[in-house]
PDB file of C-alpha atoms in Angstrom:
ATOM      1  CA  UNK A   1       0.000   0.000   0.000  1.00 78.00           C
ATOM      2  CA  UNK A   2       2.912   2.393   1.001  1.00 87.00           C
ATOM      3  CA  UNK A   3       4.403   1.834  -2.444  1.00 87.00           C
ATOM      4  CA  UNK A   4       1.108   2.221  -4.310  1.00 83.00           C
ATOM      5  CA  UNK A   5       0.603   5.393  -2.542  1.00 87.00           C
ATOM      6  CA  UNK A   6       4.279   7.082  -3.409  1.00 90.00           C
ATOM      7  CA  UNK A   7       3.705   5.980  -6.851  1.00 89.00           C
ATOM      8  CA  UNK A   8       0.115   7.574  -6.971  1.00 87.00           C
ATOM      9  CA  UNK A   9       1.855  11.157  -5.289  1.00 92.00           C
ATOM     10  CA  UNK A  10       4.903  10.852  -7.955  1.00 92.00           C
ATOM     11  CA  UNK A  11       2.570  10.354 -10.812  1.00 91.00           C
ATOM     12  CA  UNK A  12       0.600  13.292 -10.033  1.00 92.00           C
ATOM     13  CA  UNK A  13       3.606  15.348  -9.309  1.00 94.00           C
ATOM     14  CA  UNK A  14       4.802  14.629 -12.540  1.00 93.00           C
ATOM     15  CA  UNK A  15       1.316  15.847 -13.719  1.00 93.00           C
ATOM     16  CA  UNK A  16       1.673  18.913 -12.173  1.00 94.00           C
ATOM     17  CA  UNK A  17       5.314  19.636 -13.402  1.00 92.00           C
ATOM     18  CA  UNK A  18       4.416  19.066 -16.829  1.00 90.00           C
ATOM     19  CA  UNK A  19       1.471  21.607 -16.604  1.00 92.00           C
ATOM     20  CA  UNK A  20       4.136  24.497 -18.400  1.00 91.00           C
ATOM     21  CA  UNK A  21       4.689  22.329 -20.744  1.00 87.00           C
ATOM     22  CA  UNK A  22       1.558  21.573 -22.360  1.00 87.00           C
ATOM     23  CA  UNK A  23       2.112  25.009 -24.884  1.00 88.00           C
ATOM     24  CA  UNK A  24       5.353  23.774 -26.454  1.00 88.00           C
ATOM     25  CA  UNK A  25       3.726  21.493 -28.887  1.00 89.00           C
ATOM     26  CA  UNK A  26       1.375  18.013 -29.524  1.00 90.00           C
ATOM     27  CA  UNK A  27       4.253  16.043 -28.506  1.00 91.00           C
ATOM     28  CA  UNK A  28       4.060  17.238 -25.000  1.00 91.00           C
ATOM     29  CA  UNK A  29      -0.035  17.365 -24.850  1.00 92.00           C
ATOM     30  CA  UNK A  30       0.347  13.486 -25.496  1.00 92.00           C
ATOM     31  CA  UNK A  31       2.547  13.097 -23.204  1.00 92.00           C
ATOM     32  CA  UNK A  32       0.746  14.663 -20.539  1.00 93.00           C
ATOM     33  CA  UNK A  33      -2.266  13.227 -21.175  1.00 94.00           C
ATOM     34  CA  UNK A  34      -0.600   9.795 -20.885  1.00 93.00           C
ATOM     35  CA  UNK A  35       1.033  10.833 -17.634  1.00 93.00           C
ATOM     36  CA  UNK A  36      -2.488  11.810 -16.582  1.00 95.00           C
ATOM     37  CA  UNK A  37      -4.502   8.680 -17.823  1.00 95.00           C
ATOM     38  CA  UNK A  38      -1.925   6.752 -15.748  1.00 93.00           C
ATOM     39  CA  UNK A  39      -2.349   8.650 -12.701  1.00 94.00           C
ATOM     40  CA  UNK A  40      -5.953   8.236 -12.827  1.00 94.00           C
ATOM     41  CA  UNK A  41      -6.057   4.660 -13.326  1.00 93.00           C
ATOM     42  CA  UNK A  42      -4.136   4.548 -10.360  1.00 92.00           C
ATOM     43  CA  UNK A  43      -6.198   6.737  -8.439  1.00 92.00           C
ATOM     44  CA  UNK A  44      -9.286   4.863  -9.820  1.00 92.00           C
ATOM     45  CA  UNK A  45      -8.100   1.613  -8.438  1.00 89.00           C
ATOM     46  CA  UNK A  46      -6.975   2.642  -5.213  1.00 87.00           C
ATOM     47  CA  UNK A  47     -10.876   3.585  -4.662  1.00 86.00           C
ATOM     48  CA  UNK A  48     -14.131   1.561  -5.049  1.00 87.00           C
ATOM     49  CA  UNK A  49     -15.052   1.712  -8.709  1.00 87.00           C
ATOM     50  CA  UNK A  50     -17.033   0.023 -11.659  1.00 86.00           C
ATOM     51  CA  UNK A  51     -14.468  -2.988 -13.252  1.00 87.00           C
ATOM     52  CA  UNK A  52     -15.087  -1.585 -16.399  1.00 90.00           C
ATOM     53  CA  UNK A  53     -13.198   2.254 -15.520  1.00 93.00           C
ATOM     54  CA  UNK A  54      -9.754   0.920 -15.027  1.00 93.00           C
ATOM     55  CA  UNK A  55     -10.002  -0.947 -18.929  1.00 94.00           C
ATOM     56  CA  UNK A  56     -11.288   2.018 -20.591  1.00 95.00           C
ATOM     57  CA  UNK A  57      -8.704   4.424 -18.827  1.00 95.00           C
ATOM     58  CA  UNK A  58      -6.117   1.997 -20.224  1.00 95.00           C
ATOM     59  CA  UNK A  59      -7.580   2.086 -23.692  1.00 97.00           C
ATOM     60  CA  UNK A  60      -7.314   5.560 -23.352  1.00 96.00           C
ATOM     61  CA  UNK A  61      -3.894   5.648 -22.108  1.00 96.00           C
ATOM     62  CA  UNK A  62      -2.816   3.147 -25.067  1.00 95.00           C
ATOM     63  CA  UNK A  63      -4.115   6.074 -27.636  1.00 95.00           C
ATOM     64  CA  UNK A  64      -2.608   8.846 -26.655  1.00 95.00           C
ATOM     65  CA  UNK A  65       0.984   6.758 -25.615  1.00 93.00           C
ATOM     66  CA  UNK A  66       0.700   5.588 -29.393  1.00 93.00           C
ATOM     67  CA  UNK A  67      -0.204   9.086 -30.399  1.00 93.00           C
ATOM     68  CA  UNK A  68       2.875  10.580 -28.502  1.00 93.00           C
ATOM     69  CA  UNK A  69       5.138   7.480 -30.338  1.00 91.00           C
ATOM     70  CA  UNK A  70       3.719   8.299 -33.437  1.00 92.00           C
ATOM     71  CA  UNK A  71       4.371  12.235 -33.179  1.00 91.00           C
ATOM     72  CA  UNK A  72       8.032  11.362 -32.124  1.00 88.00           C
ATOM     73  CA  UNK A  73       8.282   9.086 -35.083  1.00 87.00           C
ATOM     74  CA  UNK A  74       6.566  11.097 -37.530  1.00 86.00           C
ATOM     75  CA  UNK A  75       4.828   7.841 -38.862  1.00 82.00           C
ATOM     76  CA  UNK A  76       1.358   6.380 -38.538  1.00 75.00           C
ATOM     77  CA  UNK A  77      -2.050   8.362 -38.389  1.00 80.00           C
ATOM     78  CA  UNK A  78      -4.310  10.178 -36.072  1.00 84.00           C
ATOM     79  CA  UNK A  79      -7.541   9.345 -37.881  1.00 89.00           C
ATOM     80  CA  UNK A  80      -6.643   5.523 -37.834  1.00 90.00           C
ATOM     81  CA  UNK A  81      -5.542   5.849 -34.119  1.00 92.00           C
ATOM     82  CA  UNK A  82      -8.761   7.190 -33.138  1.00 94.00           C
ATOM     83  CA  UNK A  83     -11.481   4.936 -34.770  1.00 95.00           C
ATOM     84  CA  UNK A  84      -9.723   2.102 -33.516  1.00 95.00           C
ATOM     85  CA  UNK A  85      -9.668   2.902 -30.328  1.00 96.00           C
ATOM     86  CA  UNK A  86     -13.497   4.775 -30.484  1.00 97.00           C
ATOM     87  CA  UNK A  87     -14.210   1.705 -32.012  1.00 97.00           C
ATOM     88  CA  UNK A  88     -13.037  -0.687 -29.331  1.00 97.00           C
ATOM     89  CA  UNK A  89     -14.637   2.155 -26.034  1.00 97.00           C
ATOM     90  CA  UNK A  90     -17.594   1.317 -27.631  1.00 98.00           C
ATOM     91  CA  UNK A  91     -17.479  -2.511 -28.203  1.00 97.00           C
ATOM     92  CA  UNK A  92     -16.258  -1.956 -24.537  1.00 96.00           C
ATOM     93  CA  UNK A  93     -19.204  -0.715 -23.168  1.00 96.00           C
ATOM     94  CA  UNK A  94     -21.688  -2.747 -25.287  1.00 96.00           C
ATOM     95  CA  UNK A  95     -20.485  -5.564 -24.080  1.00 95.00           C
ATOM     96  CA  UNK A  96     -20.192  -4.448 -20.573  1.00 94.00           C
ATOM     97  CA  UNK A  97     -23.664  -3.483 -20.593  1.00 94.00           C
ATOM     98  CA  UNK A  98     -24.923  -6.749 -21.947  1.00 94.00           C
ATOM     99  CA  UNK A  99     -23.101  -8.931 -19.215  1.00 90.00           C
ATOM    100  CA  UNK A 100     -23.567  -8.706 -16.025  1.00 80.00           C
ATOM    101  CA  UNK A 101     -19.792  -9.259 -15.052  1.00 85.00           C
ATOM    102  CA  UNK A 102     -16.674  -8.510 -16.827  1.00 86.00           C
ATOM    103  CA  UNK A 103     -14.256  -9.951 -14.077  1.00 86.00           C
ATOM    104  CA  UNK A 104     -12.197 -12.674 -15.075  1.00 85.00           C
ATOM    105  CA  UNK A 105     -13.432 -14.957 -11.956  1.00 85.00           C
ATOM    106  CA  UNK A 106     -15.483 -17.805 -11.874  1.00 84.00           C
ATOM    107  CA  UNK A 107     -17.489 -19.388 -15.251  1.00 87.00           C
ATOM    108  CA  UNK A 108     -17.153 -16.933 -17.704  1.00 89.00           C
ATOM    109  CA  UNK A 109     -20.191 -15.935 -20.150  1.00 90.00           C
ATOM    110  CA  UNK A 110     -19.789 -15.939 -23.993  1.00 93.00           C
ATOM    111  CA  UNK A 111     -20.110 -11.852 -23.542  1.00 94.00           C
ATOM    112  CA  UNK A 112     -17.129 -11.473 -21.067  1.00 93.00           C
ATOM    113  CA  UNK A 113     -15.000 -13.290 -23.393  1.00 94.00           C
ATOM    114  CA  UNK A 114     -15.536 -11.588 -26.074  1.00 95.00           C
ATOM    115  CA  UNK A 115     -14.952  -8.534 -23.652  1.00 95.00           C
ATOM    116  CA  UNK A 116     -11.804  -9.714 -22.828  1.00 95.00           C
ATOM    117  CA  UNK A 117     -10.564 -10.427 -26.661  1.00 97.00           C
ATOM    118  CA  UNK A 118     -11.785  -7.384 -27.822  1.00 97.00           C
ATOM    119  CA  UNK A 119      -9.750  -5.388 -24.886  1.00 96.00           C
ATOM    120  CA  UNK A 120      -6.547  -7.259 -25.751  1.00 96.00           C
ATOM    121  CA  UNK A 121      -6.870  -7.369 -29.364  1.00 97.00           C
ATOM    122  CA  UNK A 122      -6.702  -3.953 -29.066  1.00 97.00           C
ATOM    123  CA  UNK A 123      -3.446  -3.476 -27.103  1.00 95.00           C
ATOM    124  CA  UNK A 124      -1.922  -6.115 -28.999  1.00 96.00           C
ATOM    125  CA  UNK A 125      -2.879  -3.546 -32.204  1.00 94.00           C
ATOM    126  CA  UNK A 126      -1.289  -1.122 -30.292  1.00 94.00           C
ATOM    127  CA  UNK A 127       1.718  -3.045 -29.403  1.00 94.00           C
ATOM    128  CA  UNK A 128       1.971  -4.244 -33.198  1.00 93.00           C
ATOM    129  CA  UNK A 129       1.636  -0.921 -34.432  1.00 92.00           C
ATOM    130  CA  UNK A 130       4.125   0.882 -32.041  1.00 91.00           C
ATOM    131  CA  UNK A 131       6.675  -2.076 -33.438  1.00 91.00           C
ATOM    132  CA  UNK A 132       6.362  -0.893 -36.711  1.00 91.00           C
ATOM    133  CA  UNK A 133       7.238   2.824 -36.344  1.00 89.00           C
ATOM    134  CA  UNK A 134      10.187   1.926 -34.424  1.00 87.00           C
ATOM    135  CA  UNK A 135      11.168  -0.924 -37.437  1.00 89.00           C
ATOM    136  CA  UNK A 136      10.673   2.181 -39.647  1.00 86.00           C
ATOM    137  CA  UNK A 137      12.484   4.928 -38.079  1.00 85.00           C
ATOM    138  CA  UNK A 138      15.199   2.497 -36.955  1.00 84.00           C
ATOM    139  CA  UNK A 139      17.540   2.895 -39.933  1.00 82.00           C
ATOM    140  CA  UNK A 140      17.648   6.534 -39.758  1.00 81.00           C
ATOM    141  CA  UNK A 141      18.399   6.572 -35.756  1.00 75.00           C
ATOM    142  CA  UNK A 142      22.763   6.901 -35.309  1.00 74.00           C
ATOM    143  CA  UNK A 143      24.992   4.361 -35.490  1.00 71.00           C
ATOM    144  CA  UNK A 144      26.269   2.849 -31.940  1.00 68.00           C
ATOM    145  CA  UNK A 145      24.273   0.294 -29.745  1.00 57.00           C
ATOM    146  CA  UNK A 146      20.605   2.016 -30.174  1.00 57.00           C
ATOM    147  CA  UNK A 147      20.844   1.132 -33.584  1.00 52.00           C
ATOM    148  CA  UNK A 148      22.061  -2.216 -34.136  1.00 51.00           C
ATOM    149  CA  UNK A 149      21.625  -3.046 -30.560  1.00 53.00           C
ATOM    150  CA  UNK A 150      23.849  -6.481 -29.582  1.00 51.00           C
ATOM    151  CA  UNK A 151      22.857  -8.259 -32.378  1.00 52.00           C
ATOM    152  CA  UNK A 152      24.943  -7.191 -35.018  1.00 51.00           C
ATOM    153  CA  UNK A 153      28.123  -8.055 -33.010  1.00 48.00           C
ATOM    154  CA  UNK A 154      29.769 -11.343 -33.295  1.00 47.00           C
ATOM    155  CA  UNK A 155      28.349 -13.614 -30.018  1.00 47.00           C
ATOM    156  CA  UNK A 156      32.067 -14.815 -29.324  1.00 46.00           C
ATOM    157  CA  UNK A 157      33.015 -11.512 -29.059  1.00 45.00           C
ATOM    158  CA  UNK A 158      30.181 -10.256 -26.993  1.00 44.00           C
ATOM    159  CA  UNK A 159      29.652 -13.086 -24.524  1.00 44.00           C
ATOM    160  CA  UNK A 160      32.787 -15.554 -24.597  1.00 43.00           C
ATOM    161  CA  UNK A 161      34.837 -15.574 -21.286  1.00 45.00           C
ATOM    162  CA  UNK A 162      38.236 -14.923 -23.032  1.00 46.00           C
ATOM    163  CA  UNK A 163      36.678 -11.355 -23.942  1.00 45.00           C
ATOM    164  CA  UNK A 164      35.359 -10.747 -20.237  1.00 45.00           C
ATOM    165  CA  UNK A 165      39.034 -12.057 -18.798  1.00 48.00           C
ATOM    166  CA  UNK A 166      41.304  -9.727 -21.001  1.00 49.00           C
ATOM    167  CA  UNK A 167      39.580  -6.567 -19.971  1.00 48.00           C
ATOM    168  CA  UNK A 168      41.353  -4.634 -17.699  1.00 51.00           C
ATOM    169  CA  UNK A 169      39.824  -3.934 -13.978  1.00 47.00           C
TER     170      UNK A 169
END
């Protein structure tokens, strides 16, 4: 609880930092409003609330964290971005109305199922889609480690134990 509260007061201090920021440009309005949408998910579950609130902050949150990536990126598109996710808040709440449970516990309906796909189809779009713009911007990013990362490096020379013994220290 101790660490759920310190996270929950750095999150909204972070919020309230960023406030000034918010005129620079979209790139910090995203961020802030993921910053926010975080915050208030953890607020949300700290408190008695609806099971459905916490999903459809996180929907939320996964919009405007891919609209922030995409901004930084200068790939993908708002319109797309948005019907999805409009799209999925309200195949969301359909189905949230039409059960009477959305919890994953105990014998789950048809309904809650296709609650639960729906939910992480989306973030798996989202995961998918934030893949690609980093795939496309990686071959313009500088050469070094962020690049190529470890994999372009021979293994022997990376990992073997004559490498690690012949450093100095």
């Amino acid at each position: 609880m101790i660490l759920s509260v310190t996270l929950l007061g750095l999150l909204w201090g972070v919020v309230v930092a960023r406030v000034p920021t918010l005129w620079r440009d979209p790139r910090q309005r995203a961020f802030w409003a993921v910053v926010v949408l975080l915050a208030l998910i953890k607020t949300v579950v700290l408190l008695p609330h609806p099971a459905i609130l916490p999903n459809l902050l996180g929907v939320l949150t996964a919009y405007f964290l891919l609209r922030f990536l995409s901004l930084l990126t200068g790939r993908g598109t708002q319109r797309w971005h948005l019907a999805l996710t409009a799209a999925v808040l309200a195949a969301l709440l359909v189905l949230a109305a039409l059960t009477d449970d959305v919890t994953l516990t105990g014998d789950l309906s048809a309904l809650t199922v296709a609650y639960w796909i729906v939910l992480e189809g989306f973030l798996g779009a989202v995961l998918v889609t934030t893949a690609r713009m980093f795939w496309a911007v990686a071959p313009d990013a500088p050469a070094g480690l962020p690049a190529s990362g470890c994999a372009r490096s021979p293994p022997a020379a990376r990992w073997s134990r004559s490498t690690r013994r012949s450093r100095p220290g």
